[in-house]
């Protein structure tokens, strides 16, 4: 089981260690941070452990709560963010679990920013999310992922032990009222309110059964995140169900405030939200869309991916026509008058094209207006979400610089263009370093690919053949995981069926023959179309390409690399492939797009990835990169009870069953 925190001990034990061997304890936490979270610890965090933790455990011991269990730096289970302290015990007078989440802030003063919901303090003159919202979101994330806590009494504390109350009065009620949903559950204590803090603790938690409760938390099952497609309807139509943490929540709040104040063309504000794979861009986009619509603003979603927009339309409740009005494409907004919408959420902004014209556009309708300008003109607050390393076509121009230039051309003041960076991992919260390793592997940062260090929390294997990869992924699906095989565009795509109505098996590697995902749905054969290939269980029977895989994720992904990205003489070389969008593309641009394609495909798995290259030299390099061979893990899974049952069944039963209506989310 993956470790969920750095250290857990009784308050009395921690207090004694801080007295007798403070630096030894800090050193242990530093070492654990490197081991558990693969992160280096800065000076500020070390000082928090010395002073903030000491303050809380002293209060606990002084209140005769020395046997309360204290968890330090617990993962929030939704991203790679961490909760400073989690106090575990019983609700006084009962055996019921009581949990107190503590967010420590060593601020000597704080006041509200001019931006509602944000605070200014010595460490951030530009403004940070109010710590009340931060600790509340952490609690919501724990509750969403750990059903064991649903029966617990949850309490939330912001510990401002360095400051006097008068120095932080501006961020406290009644000057700054707490959000309605957490009023009464969240408490803020300054340094000169020790007695008040101690009284709260004695009324909220006792030492009874604390060790048992901690054991139960350690052993509790953690549910995976709500699937994106399954959550779309509720997110847009009903209520917020995604837990937005820190950076995401701050971004959403800033956009909503901008929409509220954008009353004229001169107040137009442009947001550029940038983040790598798995940083929650699409979740943020959907939650923002839902909140804006619930507030009564005219807001639409726009995507440059036909598969992703099609999937959102397919799985939104209501009429298809209604869904098409909500989930649109980039090239559908050129007709809008200026500021026709209050907000336009532009997901996958890296897929912007130079213009919205294509080969079907009549000559008289070609305006030459940059697509980014059309989108900026259409809404008072356009919001671009993008990953610069996910440009996968030669005609895609979605960069921060392109959007800033378009905003300038549209007359938007430079100060009204806001750039926000997301770097907390959600998809790869189990192993944030995997994305960094993939980027080193594919040569983004120069030098030879670094070795992969196997980790319990994320599975990375090298398959000896596509057959081996497929068998492994089927065994994972037999354990209720989701999985897909994806590939680079080295093989042709016939987009045709044979005499029996089956897809042509375009991908041929030795004796392993498979079809690409279909370009349309074949109902009689139960072959999903591009809109549902990623979400329909039957999609596993075809191999996905970059255009149907981008923006989606599964528990496990199998990546087959073709001979369009190969290792030669100590470096990567890109070769023209079968993607028609790459016609006329050569040199560095070809290398950039092909590399981005493989990076995107390799980061679709939330729990693991299996790699295989059809090129012999590249496969040898991957072997030398220290990627564990799949064969041993495959033997282990095959010999398990689930594996034996799955392998004993006829192949037709081994495939995923036909989905019912409630599975077609």
XYZ file of C-alpha atoms in Angstrom:
665
model
C 0.000 0.000 0.000
C 1.316 3.422 -0.902
C 2.223 5.623 2.071
C -0.302 8.414 2.559
C 1.700 10.619 4.906
C 5.178 11.296 6.248
C 4.723 10.363 9.894
C 2.038 9.453 12.412
C 2.591 9.489 16.174
C 0.888 10.540 19.369
C 0.989 14.211 20.288
C 2.989 13.353 23.414
C 5.583 11.438 21.404
C 5.993 14.268 18.894
C 6.316 16.840 21.671
C 9.045 14.784 23.341
C 10.950 14.410 20.081
C 10.749 18.140 19.405
C 12.208 18.781 22.847
C 14.957 16.153 22.791
C 15.857 15.775 19.108
C 14.142 18.442 17.029
C 16.637 18.355 14.157
C 16.592 14.576 14.120
C 12.806 14.671 13.637
C 13.097 17.289 10.886
C 15.755 15.189 9.167
C 13.506 12.147 9.316
C 10.651 14.111 7.728
C 12.965 15.388 4.989
C 14.056 11.830 4.205
C 10.458 10.611 4.205
C 9.419 13.439 1.864
C 12.038 12.285 -0.628
C 10.926 8.665 -0.246
C 7.137 9.095 -0.192
C 6.587 12.173 -2.367
C 9.889 12.347 -4.267
C 10.236 15.989 -3.290
C 12.896 18.175 -1.727
C 11.938 20.155 1.361
C 12.588 23.876 1.565
C 13.617 26.002 4.521
C 10.107 27.349 5.090
C 8.582 23.883 5.403
C 11.266 22.766 7.840
C 10.557 25.810 9.997
C 6.845 24.984 9.932
C 7.649 21.548 11.344
C 9.785 23.117 14.057
C 7.358 25.824 15.157
C 3.819 25.174 13.908
C 3.756 21.469 14.761
C 5.310 22.249 18.158
C 2.560 24.809 18.844
C -0.258 22.328 18.134
C 1.202 19.330 19.998
C 1.981 21.524 23.028
C -1.681 22.532 23.124
C -2.806 18.924 22.823
C -0.542 17.721 25.628
C -1.481 20.699 27.795
C -5.171 19.818 27.307
C -4.570 16.201 28.401
C -4.888 15.028 24.797
C -1.386 13.605 24.502
C -2.646 10.289 23.123
C -4.411 11.899 20.167
C -2.713 10.620 17.011
C -1.127 13.253 14.772
C -0.548 12.666 11.053
C 2.019 14.947 9.432
C 1.844 15.885 5.725
C -0.996 13.628 4.616
C -1.701 13.412 0.885
C -5.082 14.912 0.011
C -5.786 11.830 -2.177
C -6.813 13.955 -5.150
C -3.577 15.640 -6.209
C 0.000 15.796 -5.001
C -1.013 18.430 -2.411
C -0.511 17.719 1.295
C -2.402 18.510 4.496
C -0.128 19.933 7.210
C -1.616 18.028 10.172
C -4.494 15.601 10.669
C -5.506 14.935 14.287
C -7.211 11.579 14.869
C -9.233 10.548 17.906
C -12.826 10.138 19.062
C -15.666 12.589 19.402
C -15.719 13.352 23.164
C -18.042 11.021 25.048
C -18.390 8.569 22.161
C -16.392 6.002 20.204
C -17.129 7.853 16.941
C -14.175 8.930 14.825
C -13.242 12.604 15.085
C -10.809 14.177 12.612
C -9.310 17.665 12.829
C -7.522 19.022 9.749
C -4.986 21.742 10.576
C -3.558 24.184 8.033
C -0.528 25.953 9.526
C 0.379 29.465 8.390
C 3.402 31.237 9.842
C 2.138 34.700 8.894
C 2.873 37.659 11.119
C 0.000 39.547 9.490
C -2.627 39.060 6.808
C -5.372 41.057 5.175
C -7.923 40.504 2.452
C -6.872 41.272 -1.088
C -8.886 43.501 -3.351
C -9.759 40.227 -5.062
C -12.531 38.545 -3.009
C -11.550 35.232 -1.497
C -7.823 35.962 -1.579
C -5.486 37.095 1.170
C -2.260 39.059 1.150
C 0.467 38.129 3.642
C 4.245 38.524 4.011
C 4.978 35.577 1.730
C 2.589 36.589 -1.061
C 1.959 40.259 -1.749
C 0.118 39.233 -4.944
C -2.480 37.209 -3.058
C -3.207 33.577 -2.118
C -6.349 31.543 -1.676
C -7.919 32.136 1.731
C -6.658 29.326 4.023
C -10.229 28.567 5.091
C -11.069 27.569 1.518
C -7.824 25.634 1.298
C -8.375 23.467 4.370
C -12.052 22.974 3.524
C -11.183 21.734 0.025
C -8.673 19.281 1.498
C -11.393 17.872 3.729
C -13.834 17.569 0.852
C -11.201 15.706 -1.141
C -10.627 13.224 1.694
C -14.365 12.649 2.006
C -14.736 12.129 -1.721
C -11.996 9.526 -1.840
C -12.283 7.744 1.529
C -15.774 6.496 2.382
C -14.519 5.481 5.825
C -14.623 9.161 6.813
C -18.290 9.659 5.931
C -19.360 8.698 9.456
C -16.653 10.805 11.108
C -17.052 14.225 12.689
C -14.862 16.503 10.572
C -13.339 19.717 11.968
C -11.115 22.261 10.218
C -8.574 24.641 11.744
C -6.400 27.419 10.366
C -3.490 27.869 12.782
C -2.008 31.402 12.632
C 0.182 30.937 15.686
C 2.780 33.588 14.777
C 0.297 36.457 14.462
C -1.764 38.294 17.030
C -5.480 38.399 16.374
C -5.411 42.124 15.695
C -2.836 41.566 12.936
C -5.063 39.120 11.060
C -8.472 40.512 11.998
C -9.137 41.507 8.410
C -9.330 37.894 7.223
C -11.481 36.720 10.161
C -15.248 36.852 10.650
C -17.105 39.137 10.742
C -14.730 41.228 8.588
C -14.378 38.288 6.194
C -17.402 35.973 6.584
C -16.721 32.276 6.108
C -18.246 30.588 3.049
C -21.749 29.354 3.853
C -20.907 25.679 3.324
C -18.140 25.654 5.930
C -19.407 28.190 8.492
C -19.386 26.458 11.885
C -16.946 23.737 10.851
C -13.841 25.847 10.220
C -12.074 27.719 13.014
C -9.218 30.228 12.856
C -6.917 30.769 15.825
C -4.191 33.397 16.162
C -1.128 33.043 18.372
C -2.652 34.954 21.284
C -5.708 32.669 21.330
C -4.036 29.600 22.823
C -6.725 29.106 25.463
C -9.478 29.405 22.874
C -7.695 26.886 20.626
C -7.245 24.464 23.553
C -10.921 24.746 24.485
C -11.883 23.955 20.908
C -9.664 20.867 20.928
C -11.071 19.457 24.159
C -14.599 19.939 22.809
C -13.842 18.373 19.429
C -11.575 15.386 20.006
C -10.525 12.927 22.691
C -7.674 10.434 22.921
C -10.044 7.471 23.232
C -9.461 4.763 20.600
C -7.126 7.089 18.683
C -4.720 4.276 17.736
C -7.605 2.121 16.463
C -9.002 4.989 14.407
C -5.586 5.660 12.873
C -5.262 1.990 11.945
C -8.669 2.095 10.265
C -7.648 5.169 8.259
C -4.428 3.445 7.218
C -6.346 0.403 6.008
C -9.292 2.266 4.459
C -9.830 1.787 0.744
C -9.270 4.873 -1.381
C -11.672 5.266 -4.277
C -10.391 6.565 -7.613
C -11.382 10.006 -8.831
C -14.846 10.415 -10.353
C -14.525 9.696 -14.035
C -14.617 12.834 -16.143
C -17.312 11.669 -18.518
C -19.488 10.224 -15.777
C -19.437 13.559 -13.994
C -20.169 15.925 -16.877
C -23.931 15.974 -16.506
C -23.893 16.792 -12.795
C -21.093 19.301 -13.167
C -22.867 21.293 -15.863
C -26.522 20.814 -15.017
C -26.801 20.370 -11.293
C -24.075 21.105 -8.776
C -20.289 21.142 -8.340
C -19.037 17.591 -7.761
C -15.360 17.983 -8.605
C -13.111 18.939 -5.728
C -10.975 21.852 -6.837
C -7.783 22.226 -4.871
C -5.601 25.286 -4.331
C -4.488 26.317 -7.827
C -7.660 25.118 -9.545
C -9.961 26.730 -7.037
C -8.050 29.986 -7.172
C -8.241 29.976 -10.974
C -12.004 29.365 -10.988
C -12.638 32.098 -8.431
C -10.567 34.601 -10.396
C -12.403 33.856 -13.619
C -15.823 34.120 -11.990
C -14.913 37.478 -10.450
C -13.745 38.700 -13.838
C -17.033 37.605 -15.430
C -18.980 39.446 -12.727
C -17.152 42.714 -13.341
C -16.850 42.474 -17.145
C -19.658 44.859 -18.014
C -18.272 46.370 -21.179
C -15.862 45.761 -24.019
C -13.236 47.876 -22.293
C -13.329 45.476 -19.336
C -12.582 42.379 -21.403
C -10.203 40.057 -19.552
C -8.341 37.079 -21.037
C -7.153 34.131 -18.950
C -4.413 31.722 -20.034
C -4.312 28.663 -17.764
C -1.297 26.491 -18.525
C -0.571 23.011 -17.195
C 0.962 19.688 -18.169
C -0.768 16.302 -18.507
C -2.898 15.378 -15.518
C -2.976 18.819 -13.862
C -6.772 18.961 -14.053
C -7.331 21.391 -16.924
C -10.441 19.666 -18.292
C -11.905 19.151 -14.819
C -11.384 22.853 -14.152
C -12.991 23.729 -17.496
C -16.113 21.677 -16.792
C -16.504 22.910 -13.232
C -16.080 26.501 -14.383
C -18.660 25.984 -17.122
C -21.124 24.491 -14.652
C -20.718 27.266 -12.085
C -21.034 30.052 -14.635
C -24.232 28.565 -16.048
C -25.714 28.068 -12.593
C -24.984 31.728 -11.854
C -26.962 32.694 -14.951
C -24.084 33.761 -17.198
C -24.004 32.914 -20.889
C -21.042 30.525 -21.060
C -19.991 27.913 -23.597
C -17.284 25.282 -23.866
C -15.086 25.131 -26.974
C -12.658 22.391 -27.945
C -10.291 21.756 -30.817
C -10.772 17.988 -30.509
C -13.723 16.439 -32.323
C -13.423 13.290 -30.188
C -13.484 15.157 -26.873
C -16.278 17.570 -27.812
C -18.211 14.663 -29.312
C -17.818 12.646 -26.125
C -19.047 15.535 -24.007
C -22.074 15.908 -26.276
C -22.713 12.175 -26.261
C -22.761 11.889 -22.498
C -24.612 15.080 -21.563
C -28.199 14.419 -20.564
C -30.949 16.059 -22.590
C -31.265 16.466 -26.301
C -28.348 16.166 -28.680
C -29.240 19.611 -29.989
C -28.989 21.074 -26.492
C -25.607 19.450 -25.926
C -24.300 20.867 -29.191
C -25.151 24.337 -27.949
C -23.047 23.835 -24.814
C -20.048 21.933 -26.210
C -18.757 23.585 -29.354
C -15.698 23.632 -31.588
C -13.169 26.421 -32.012
C -14.357 27.205 -35.529
C -17.993 27.789 -34.525
C -17.605 31.257 -33.024
C -16.502 33.459 -35.907
C -20.087 34.584 -36.538
C -20.614 35.953 -33.032
C -20.899 39.671 -32.392
C -18.378 41.180 -30.007
C -18.946 40.047 -26.398
C -21.870 37.860 -27.446
C -21.021 35.537 -24.532
C -20.153 36.359 -20.949
C -17.491 33.652 -20.948
C -16.019 31.125 -23.362
C -14.091 28.214 -21.823
C -11.533 27.183 -24.451
C -10.274 23.725 -23.516
C -7.192 22.341 -25.261
C -6.096 25.806 -26.339
C -2.871 24.300 -27.694
C -4.955 23.021 -30.616
C -5.756 26.495 -31.974
C -5.432 26.799 -35.759
C -4.186 29.894 -37.608
C -7.749 30.570 -38.855
C -11.116 28.816 -38.730
C -11.167 28.343 -42.490
C -10.584 24.893 -43.964
C -10.881 23.210 -47.344
C -14.692 23.241 -47.057
C -14.876 27.007 -46.460
C -16.106 28.954 -49.495
C -13.722 31.576 -50.829
C -16.128 34.420 -50.067
C -16.384 33.272 -46.426
C -12.637 33.233 -45.761
C -11.870 36.210 -43.524
C -8.267 35.492 -42.590
C -9.032 36.473 -38.986
C -6.863 34.457 -36.568
C -8.892 31.829 -34.743
C -7.614 33.092 -31.386
C -8.974 36.567 -32.224
C -12.394 35.113 -33.082
C -12.574 33.394 -29.715
C -11.374 36.444 -27.793
C -13.891 38.675 -29.593
C -16.785 36.288 -28.894
C -16.742 36.623 -25.087
C -16.165 39.227 -22.424
C -13.961 36.705 -20.603
C -12.315 34.070 -22.807
C -10.448 31.395 -20.834
C -7.754 29.387 -22.632
C -6.534 26.139 -21.049
C -3.473 24.675 -22.716
C -0.374 22.505 -22.562
C 2.311 23.793 -24.972
C 3.774 20.279 -25.268
C 0.489 18.840 -26.592
C 0.649 20.478 -30.009
C 0.138 17.391 -32.202
C -0.474 18.802 -35.690
C 1.634 20.989 -37.917
C -1.198 23.520 -38.219
C -1.694 23.972 -34.464
C -0.467 27.303 -33.095
C -1.818 27.356 -29.525
C 0.900 28.946 -27.419
C 0.920 31.576 -24.698
C 2.644 33.966 -27.110
C 0.020 33.426 -29.834
C -2.833 34.142 -27.431
C -1.141 37.223 -25.960
C -0.537 38.574 -29.460
C -4.169 37.955 -30.407
C -5.349 39.716 -27.252
C -3.162 42.693 -28.105
C -4.532 42.744 -31.671
C -8.056 42.745 -30.218
C -7.265 45.779 -28.067
C -7.103 43.984 -24.726
C -4.894 45.868 -22.285
C -1.777 43.864 -21.288
C -2.817 44.114 -17.640
C -6.089 42.355 -18.482
C -4.324 39.237 -19.779
C -3.786 36.876 -16.850
C -1.550 33.814 -16.909
C -2.062 31.024 -14.358
C 0.134 27.936 -14.077
C -1.171 24.573 -12.830
C 1.523 22.202 -11.605
C -0.251 20.009 -9.026
C -0.758 16.497 -10.361
C -4.207 14.928 -10.363
C -3.986 12.103 -12.909
C -0.490 11.179 -11.737
C -0.961 12.135 -8.087
C 0.271 8.620 -7.251
C 3.569 9.375 -8.966
C 4.061 12.993 -10.149
C 7.617 12.243 -11.240
C 6.356 9.962 -14.023
C 5.564 12.927 -16.294
C 9.038 14.373 -15.683
C 10.586 11.018 -16.550
C 8.578 10.757 -19.781
C 9.789 14.194 -20.808
C 13.398 13.216 -20.123
C 12.860 9.939 -21.967
C 11.600 11.679 -25.102
C 14.343 14.288 -25.103
C 12.550 17.459 -24.000
C 15.355 18.538 -21.718
C 18.382 17.339 -23.682
C 20.851 14.613 -22.784
C 20.370 10.875 -22.672
C 17.093 9.432 -21.304
C 17.254 8.945 -17.550
C 16.650 5.510 -16.014
C 13.235 4.700 -14.593
C 13.250 3.962 -10.883
C 10.462 1.433 -10.186
C 7.896 2.623 -7.646
C 5.110 0.787 -5.874
C 2.586 3.522 -6.567
C 2.885 3.584 -10.372
C 3.452 0.674 -12.746
C 5.772 1.181 -15.718
C 6.732 -1.841 -17.805
C 8.344 -2.633 -21.138
C 6.488 -5.266 -23.164
C 8.402 -7.672 -25.380
C 5.510 -7.758 -27.854
C 2.037 -6.257 -28.417
C 0.572 -9.663 -27.484
C 2.216 -9.437 -24.077
C 0.927 -5.879 -23.617
C -2.624 -6.833 -24.575
C -2.694 -9.842 -22.237
C -1.504 -7.703 -19.324
C -4.095 -5.000 -19.944
C -6.890 -7.563 -20.232
C -5.853 -8.997 -16.878
C -5.957 -5.512 -15.388
C -9.462 -5.030 -16.779
C -10.473 -8.317 -15.182
C -9.596 -6.537 -11.910
C -12.122 -3.773 -12.776
C -9.513 -1.349 -14.116
C -9.926 0.629 -17.331
C -7.352 0.361 -20.104
C -6.641 1.165 -23.746
C -3.916 0.468 -26.289
C -2.781 3.519 -28.249
C -0.189 3.954 -30.967
C 1.707 6.502 -32.990
C 0.587 7.170 -36.548
C 3.195 4.957 -38.210
C 0.575 2.603 -39.678
C -1.989 3.587 -42.345
C -5.656 4.025 -41.487
C -7.935 2.499 -44.122
C -11.190 3.766 -42.561
C -12.854 0.797 -44.229
C -14.404 -2.564 -43.412
C -13.924 -5.973 -44.994
C -16.634 -8.107 -46.598
C -17.907 -9.210 -43.198
C -18.238 -5.648 -41.995
C -15.238 -5.871 -39.665
C -12.630 -3.127 -39.517
C -9.507 -3.526 -41.596
C -6.575 -4.686 -39.473
C -4.202 -1.880 -40.463
C -1.751 -2.270 -37.568
C 0.389 -5.342 -38.188
C 3.352 -6.215 -35.959
C 4.461 -9.769 -36.544
C 1.470 -12.006 -35.927
C -0.382 -9.328 -33.957
C -2.973 -7.577 -36.151
C -5.383 -4.920 -34.918
C -7.646 -2.209 -36.297
C -7.455 1.486 -35.608
C -10.423 3.019 -33.806
C -13.310 3.428 -36.240
C -14.020 6.770 -37.916
C -17.750 6.203 -37.324
C -19.983 4.002 -35.177
C -20.933 0.521 -36.448
C -23.977 -0.371 -34.361
C -24.511 -3.897 -35.718
C -20.916 -4.869 -34.932
C -20.992 -2.888 -31.690
C -17.938 -0.891 -32.720
C -17.890 2.558 -31.092
C -17.298 5.715 -33.065
C -14.581 8.270 -32.243
C -16.844 10.097 -29.764
C -17.181 7.053 -27.500
C -14.103 4.930 -28.282
C -12.383 6.210 -25.128
C -15.360 5.564 -22.847
C -17.162 2.560 -24.362
C -15.658 -0.702 -22.979
C -15.771 -2.140 -26.513
C -13.173 0.450 -27.483
C -10.441 -1.805 -26.101
C -10.804 -4.008 -29.182
C -9.354 -1.251 -31.374
C -6.135 0.739 -31.085
C -6.571 4.431 -30.385
C -4.743 7.206 -32.205
C -3.691 10.583 -30.839
C -6.917 12.257 -31.970
C -9.186 9.911 -30.023
C -6.903 9.527 -26.992
C -5.933 13.139 -26.279
C -7.905 14.619 -23.331
C -8.905 11.186 -21.997
C -7.415 8.927 -19.365
C -7.691 5.344 -18.156
C -6.186 3.422 -15.263
C -3.640 1.809 -17.589
C -2.385 2.706 -21.042
C -0.395 0.594 -23.466
C 1.699 2.659 -25.893
C 2.972 1.168 -29.136
C 5.658 3.317 -30.723
C 6.092 3.130 -34.473
C 9.148 3.865 -36.548
C 8.290 7.562 -36.755
C 10.202 8.269 -33.514
C 13.347 6.178 -33.211
C 16.607 6.135 -31.277
C 19.629 6.500 -33.533
C 23.256 7.161 -32.578
C 22.464 8.441 -29.101
C 19.560 10.708 -29.986
C 15.949 10.719 -31.131
C 15.070 11.030 -34.811
C 11.606 11.797 -36.180
C 10.461 10.222 -39.445
C 7.467 11.234 -41.520
C 4.489 9.037 -40.655
C 1.041 8.257 -42.088
C -0.726 11.261 -40.529
C -2.126 13.279 -43.430
C -1.927 16.403 -41.270
C 1.868 16.116 -41.471
C 2.095 16.553 -45.227
C 4.845 18.989 -46.136
C 6.196 19.092 -42.576
C 9.920 18.514 -42.124
C 12.852 19.159 -39.821
C 12.436 20.537 -36.324
C 8.687 21.062 -36.662
C 8.212 17.405 -37.604
C 10.332 16.344 -34.625
C 8.360 18.601 -32.259
C 4.937 17.327 -33.327
C 5.848 13.624 -33.351
C 7.522 13.922 -29.950
C 4.511 15.757 -28.505
C 2.276 12.994 -29.812
C 4.168 10.285 -27.948
C 4.410 12.348 -24.766
C 0.649 12.870 -24.822
C -0.082 9.178 -25.433
C 2.376 8.003 -22.775
C 0.672 10.089 -20.066
C -2.902 8.780 -20.439
C -2.617 6.189 -17.644
C -3.478 7.147 -14.067
C -2.097 3.966 -12.485
C 0.384 2.635 -14.976
C 1.825 2.495 -18.489
C 3.247 -0.241 -20.708
C 5.618 0.708 -23.535
C 6.665 -1.154 -26.672
C 8.535 0.022 -29.767
C 8.212 -1.673 -33.131
C 11.735 -0.425 -33.900
C 14.432 -2.828 -32.703
C 17.051 -0.200 -31.798
C 14.519 1.916 -29.905
C 13.252 -1.143 -28.014
C 16.845 -1.880 -26.996
C 17.304 1.679 -25.721
C 14.108 1.379 -23.648
C 15.447 -1.854 -22.183
C 18.710 -0.141 -21.278
C 16.747 2.701 -19.684
C 15.955 0.347 -16.821
C 12.247 -0.069 -17.527
C 11.177 -3.322 -15.845
C 10.258 -6.086 -18.294
C 6.583 -6.955 -18.279
C 7.028 -10.724 -18.301
C 7.505 -11.148 -14.530
C 4.494 -8.996 -13.642
C 2.439 -10.822 -16.261
C 3.334 -14.162 -14.672
C 2.329 -12.826 -11.264
C -1.043 -11.568 -12.484
C -1.704 -14.736 -14.491
C -1.182 -16.883 -11.417
C -3.541 -14.822 -9.250
C -7.100 -16.024 -8.663
C -8.578 -13.323 -10.887
C -5.985 -14.007 -13.567
C -6.607 -17.753 -13.583
C -10.362 -17.221 -13.910
C -9.909 -14.712 -16.717
C -7.453 -16.870 -18.644
C -9.636 -19.954 -18.254
C -12.632 -18.251 -19.872
C -13.157 -18.338 -23.658
C -11.778 -15.274 -25.397
C -15.239 -13.956 -26.234
C -16.062 -13.922 -22.513
C -12.687 -12.480 -21.635
C -13.610 -9.301 -23.458
C -15.556 -6.666 -21.608
C -19.321 -7.270 -21.655
C -21.694 -5.235 -23.738
C -22.290 -2.024 -21.775
C -25.684 -1.293 -20.334
C -27.267 2.126 -20.619
C -25.895 3.259 -17.274
C -22.366 2.258 -18.301
C -22.473 4.447 -21.402
C -21.549 7.535 -19.511
